[in-house]
XYZ file of C-alpha atoms in Angstrom:
309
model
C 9.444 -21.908 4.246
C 6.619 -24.430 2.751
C 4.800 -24.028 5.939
C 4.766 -20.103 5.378
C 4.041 -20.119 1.572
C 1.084 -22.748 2.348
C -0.493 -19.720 4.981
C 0.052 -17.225 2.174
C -1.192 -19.111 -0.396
C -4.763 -18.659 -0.176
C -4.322 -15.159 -0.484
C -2.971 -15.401 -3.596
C -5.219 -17.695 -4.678
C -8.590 -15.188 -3.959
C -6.276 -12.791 -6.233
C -6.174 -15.247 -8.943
C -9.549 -15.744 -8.851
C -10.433 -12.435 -9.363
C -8.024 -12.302 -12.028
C -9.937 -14.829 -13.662
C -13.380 -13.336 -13.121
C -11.867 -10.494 -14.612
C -9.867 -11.841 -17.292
C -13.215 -13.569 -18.573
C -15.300 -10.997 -18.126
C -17.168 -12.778 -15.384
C -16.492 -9.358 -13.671
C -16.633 -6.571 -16.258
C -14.350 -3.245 -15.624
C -17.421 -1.326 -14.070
C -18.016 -4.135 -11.920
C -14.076 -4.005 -10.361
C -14.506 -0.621 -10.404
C -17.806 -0.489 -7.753
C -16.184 -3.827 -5.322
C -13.524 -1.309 -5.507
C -15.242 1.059 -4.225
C -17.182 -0.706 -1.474
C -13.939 -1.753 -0.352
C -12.575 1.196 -0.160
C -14.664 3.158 1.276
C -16.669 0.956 3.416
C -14.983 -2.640 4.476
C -11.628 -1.068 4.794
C -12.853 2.063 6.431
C -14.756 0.026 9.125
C -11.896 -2.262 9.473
C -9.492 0.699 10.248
C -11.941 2.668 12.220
C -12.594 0.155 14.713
C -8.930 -1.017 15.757
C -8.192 2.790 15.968
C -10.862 3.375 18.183
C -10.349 0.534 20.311
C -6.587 0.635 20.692
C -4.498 3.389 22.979
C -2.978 5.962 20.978
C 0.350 5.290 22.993
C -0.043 1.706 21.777
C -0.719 2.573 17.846
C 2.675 5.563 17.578
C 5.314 4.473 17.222
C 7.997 7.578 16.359
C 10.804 5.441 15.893
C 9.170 3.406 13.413
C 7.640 6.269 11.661
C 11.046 7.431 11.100
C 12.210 4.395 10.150
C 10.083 3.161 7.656
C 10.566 6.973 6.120
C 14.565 6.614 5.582
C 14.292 3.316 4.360
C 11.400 4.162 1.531
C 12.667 7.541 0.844
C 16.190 5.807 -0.043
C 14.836 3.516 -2.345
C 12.572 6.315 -4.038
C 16.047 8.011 -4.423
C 17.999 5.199 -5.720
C 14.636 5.075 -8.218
C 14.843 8.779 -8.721
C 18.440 8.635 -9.579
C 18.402 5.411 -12.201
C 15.520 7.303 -14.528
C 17.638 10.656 -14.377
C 20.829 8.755 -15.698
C 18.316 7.386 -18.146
C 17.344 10.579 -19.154
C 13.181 10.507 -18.004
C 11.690 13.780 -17.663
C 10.597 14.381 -13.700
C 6.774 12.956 -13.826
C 7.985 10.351 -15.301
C 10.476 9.969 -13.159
C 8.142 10.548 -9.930
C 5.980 7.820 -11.474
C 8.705 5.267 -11.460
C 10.331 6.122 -7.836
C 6.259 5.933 -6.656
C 6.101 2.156 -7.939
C 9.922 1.181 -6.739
C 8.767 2.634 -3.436
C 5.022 2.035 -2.625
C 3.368 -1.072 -2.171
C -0.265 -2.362 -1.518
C -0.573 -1.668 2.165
C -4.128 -0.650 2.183
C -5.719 -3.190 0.287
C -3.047 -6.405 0.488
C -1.025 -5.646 3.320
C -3.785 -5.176 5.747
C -6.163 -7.859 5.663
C -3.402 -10.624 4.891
C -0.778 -9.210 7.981
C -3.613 -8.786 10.116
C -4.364 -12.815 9.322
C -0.380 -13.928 9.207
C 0.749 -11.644 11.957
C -2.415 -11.561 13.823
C -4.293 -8.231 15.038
C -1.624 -6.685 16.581
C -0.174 -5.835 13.557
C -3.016 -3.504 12.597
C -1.046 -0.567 14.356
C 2.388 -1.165 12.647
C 0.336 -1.173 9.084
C -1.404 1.870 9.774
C 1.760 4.011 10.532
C 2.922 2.705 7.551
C 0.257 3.556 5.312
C -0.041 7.124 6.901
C 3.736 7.595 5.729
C 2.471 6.268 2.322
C -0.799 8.354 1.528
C 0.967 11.292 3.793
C 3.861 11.521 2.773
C 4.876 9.833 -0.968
C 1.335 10.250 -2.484
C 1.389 13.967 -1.856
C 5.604 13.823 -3.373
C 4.429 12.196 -6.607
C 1.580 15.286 -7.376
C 4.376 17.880 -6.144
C 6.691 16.566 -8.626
C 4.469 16.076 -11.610
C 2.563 19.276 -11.354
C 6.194 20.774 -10.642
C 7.626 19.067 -14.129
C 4.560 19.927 -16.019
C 4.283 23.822 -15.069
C 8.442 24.319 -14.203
C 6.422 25.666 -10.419
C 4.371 25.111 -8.167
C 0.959 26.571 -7.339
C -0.596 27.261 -4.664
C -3.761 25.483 -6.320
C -1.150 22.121 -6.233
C -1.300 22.286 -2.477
C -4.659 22.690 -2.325
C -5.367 19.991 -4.511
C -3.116 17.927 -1.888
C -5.127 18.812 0.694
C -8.806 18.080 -0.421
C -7.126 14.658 -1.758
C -6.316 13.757 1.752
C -9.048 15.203 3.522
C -11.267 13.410 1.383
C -9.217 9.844 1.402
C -11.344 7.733 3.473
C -8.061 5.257 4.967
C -7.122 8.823 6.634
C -10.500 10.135 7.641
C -11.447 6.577 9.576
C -8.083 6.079 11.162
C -8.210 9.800 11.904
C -11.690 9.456 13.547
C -10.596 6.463 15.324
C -7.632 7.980 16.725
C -9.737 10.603 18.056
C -12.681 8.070 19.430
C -9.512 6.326 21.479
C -8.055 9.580 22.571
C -11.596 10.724 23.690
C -11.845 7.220 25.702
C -15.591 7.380 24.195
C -16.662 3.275 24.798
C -17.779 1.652 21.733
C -21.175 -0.089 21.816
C -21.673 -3.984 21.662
C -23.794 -2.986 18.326
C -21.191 -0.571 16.794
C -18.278 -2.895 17.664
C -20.724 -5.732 15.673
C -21.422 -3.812 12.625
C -17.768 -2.568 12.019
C -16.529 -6.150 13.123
C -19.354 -7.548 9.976
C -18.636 -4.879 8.036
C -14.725 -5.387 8.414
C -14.803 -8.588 7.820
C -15.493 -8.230 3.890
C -11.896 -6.126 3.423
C -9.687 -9.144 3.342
C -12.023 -11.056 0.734
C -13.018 -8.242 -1.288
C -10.116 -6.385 -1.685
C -7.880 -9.285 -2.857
C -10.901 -10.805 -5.387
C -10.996 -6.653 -6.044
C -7.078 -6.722 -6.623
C -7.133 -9.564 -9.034
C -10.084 -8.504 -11.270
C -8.340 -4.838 -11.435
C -5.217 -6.827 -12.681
C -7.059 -8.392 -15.743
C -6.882 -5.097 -17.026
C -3.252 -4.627 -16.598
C -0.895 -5.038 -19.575
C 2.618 -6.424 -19.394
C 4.427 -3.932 -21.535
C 8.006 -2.258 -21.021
C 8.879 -5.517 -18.765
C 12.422 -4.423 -18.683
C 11.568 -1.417 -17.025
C 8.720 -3.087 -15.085
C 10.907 -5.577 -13.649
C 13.655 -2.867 -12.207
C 10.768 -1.393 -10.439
C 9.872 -4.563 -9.136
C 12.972 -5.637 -8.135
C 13.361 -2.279 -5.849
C 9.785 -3.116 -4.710
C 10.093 -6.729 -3.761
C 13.208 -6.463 -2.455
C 15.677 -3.073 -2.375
C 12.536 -2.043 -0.296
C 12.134 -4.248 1.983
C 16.125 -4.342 2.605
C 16.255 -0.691 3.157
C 13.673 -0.803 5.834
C 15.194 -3.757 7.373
C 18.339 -2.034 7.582
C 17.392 0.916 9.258
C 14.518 -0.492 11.507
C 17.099 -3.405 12.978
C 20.532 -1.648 12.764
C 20.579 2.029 12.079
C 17.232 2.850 14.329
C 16.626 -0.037 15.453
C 13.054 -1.234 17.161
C 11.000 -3.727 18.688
C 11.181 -7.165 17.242
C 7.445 -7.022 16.087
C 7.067 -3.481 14.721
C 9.669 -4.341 12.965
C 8.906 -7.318 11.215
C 5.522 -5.677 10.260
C 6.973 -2.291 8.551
C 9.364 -4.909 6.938
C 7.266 -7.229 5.293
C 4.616 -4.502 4.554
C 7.539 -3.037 2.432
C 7.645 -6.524 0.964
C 4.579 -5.986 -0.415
C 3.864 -5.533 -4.303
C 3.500 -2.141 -6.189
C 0.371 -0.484 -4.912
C -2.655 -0.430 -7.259
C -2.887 3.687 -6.779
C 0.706 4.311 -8.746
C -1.266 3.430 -11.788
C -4.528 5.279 -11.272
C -2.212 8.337 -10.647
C -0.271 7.855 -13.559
C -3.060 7.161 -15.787
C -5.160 10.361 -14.430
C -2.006 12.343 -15.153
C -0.889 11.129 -18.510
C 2.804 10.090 -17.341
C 4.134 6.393 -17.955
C 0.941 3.964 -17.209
C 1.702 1.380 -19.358
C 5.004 1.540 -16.821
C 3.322 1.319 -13.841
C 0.743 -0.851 -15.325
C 3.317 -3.802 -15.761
C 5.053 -3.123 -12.846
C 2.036 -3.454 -10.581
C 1.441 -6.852 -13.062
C 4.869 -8.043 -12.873
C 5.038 -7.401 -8.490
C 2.221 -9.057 -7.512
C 2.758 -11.932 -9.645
C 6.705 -12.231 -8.323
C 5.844 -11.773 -4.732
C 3.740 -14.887 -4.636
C 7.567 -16.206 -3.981
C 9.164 -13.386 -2.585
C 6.756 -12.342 -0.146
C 6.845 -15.952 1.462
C 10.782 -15.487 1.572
C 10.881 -12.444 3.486
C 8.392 -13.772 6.023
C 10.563 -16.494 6.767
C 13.637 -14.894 6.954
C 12.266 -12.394 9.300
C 10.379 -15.413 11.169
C 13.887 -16.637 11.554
C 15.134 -13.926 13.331
């Protein structure tokens, strides 16, 4: 358990110091906002796009644990779902919640730090998983707050869906590099270099990135915050574990990746949806606050629980 903390700690540590760079305005808002952005769309792209394209496509899908993962996330987004009705939210509201109980920070956490703890063969696992994600619950939560806002839905919602993920570039470069493998195009000594340099700034850059954007997070409604961390941290990772080793059960490995990447702490896009769309983000500003700092002890727990199996 020590030994495991100890590898994860550093991690943590690059977060804090962001957190402090942006906490003392070392890093100013606009600054986060454009390492953001180079993370995003370039380190994390380049990352993705080159084990895509260098892996088998038989090797990277993995039905089983696509449908895994699903049940287990869509029962906790349920159980989520369900509390905020008995509490009387509206649906966007509610949709805003069940997104933070359910969805953590695969793209920019999950994937440089289990590609470092679990080593590269994880990179397949975490990209199922964060296809289900941006796929799957980050189209939901738009369904269900244009759907509580207008009482329907528009065929201008779906649309909306669509250029969203068309234009999400964790999609379009694991897309491409899907297609690269399936081609069987080679790639070149000098494209395998630059995405391998290029790569190499996602684990650095989006943690520093994650603790600047924190600064800005406040810690308001903590009750509420800490219920949705709580199914986060660890009715999350439960669920998954439940259905990837008993109900459909899988590989060992797979396995332990989908379950500690559910592990993970809310994801930093529940806010930015929330805050575009008016609904709850002080809520989903704590929560994301509240997660990451908890799973500096819970994350270690779960990967030595499922190191122990």
């Amino acid at each position: 358990m020590v030994e495991i903390f100890l590898r994860t700690l550093p991690f943590f540590v690059i977060i804090g110091l962001g957190y402090w760079a942006g906490r003392s305005r070392f890093f100013t808002e606009e600054a986060t906002a454009y390492l953001t952005k180079f993370v995003f769309y370039f380190a994390l792209s380049a990352m993705l796009f080159r084990f895509a394209a260098t892996l088998p496509f038989a090797e990277i899908f993995n039905a089983r644990l696509v449908a895994g993962y699903l049940l287990g996330t869509m029962a906790v987004y349920l159980l989520a779902t369900l509390v905020a009705w008995l509490r009387g939210l509206d649906v966007p509201t509610a949709a805003v919640e069940a997104q933070c109980a359910a969805i953590g920070n695969v793209g920019f956490l999950g994937l440089p730090m289990l590609a470092l703890l679990l080593t590269e063969a994880a990179i397949g696992p975490v990209m199922l998983v964060l296809a289900v994600d941006l796929v799957v619950f980050s189209s939901l939560i738009v369904i269900l707050i244009h759907a509580g806002h207008d009482g329907r839905l528009t065929l201008s919602t779906f649309r909306l869906i669509g250029r969203g993920l068309v234009k999400n570039p964790m999609i379009v470069s694991i897309s491409a590099g899907l297609l690269w493998s399936t081609l069987q195009i080679p790639v070149p000594a000098p494209l395998n270099d630059f995405l391998t340099i290029l790569g190499g700034a996602a684990t650095p850059g989006a943690l520093f990135a994650i603790g600047a954007s924190l600064a800005s997070k406040s810690a308001e409604r903590v009750q509420v915050a800490a219920w949705l961390s709580f199914c986060k941290l660890v009715i999350h990772p439960a669920c998954v574990a439940i259905v990837l080793l008993w109900l459909i059960p899988i590989e060992s490995f797979p396995a332990t990746v989908a379950i500690a990447a559910a592990a993970l702490p809310v994801a930093g896009n529940a806010y930015m949806l929330a805050a575009h769309y008016g609904v709850a983000p002080h809520r989903a500003s704590a929560a994301i606050l509240l997660s990451t700092v908890a799973s500096i002890l819970t994350f270690p727990i779960v990967i030595a629980w499922l190191s122990a199996l």
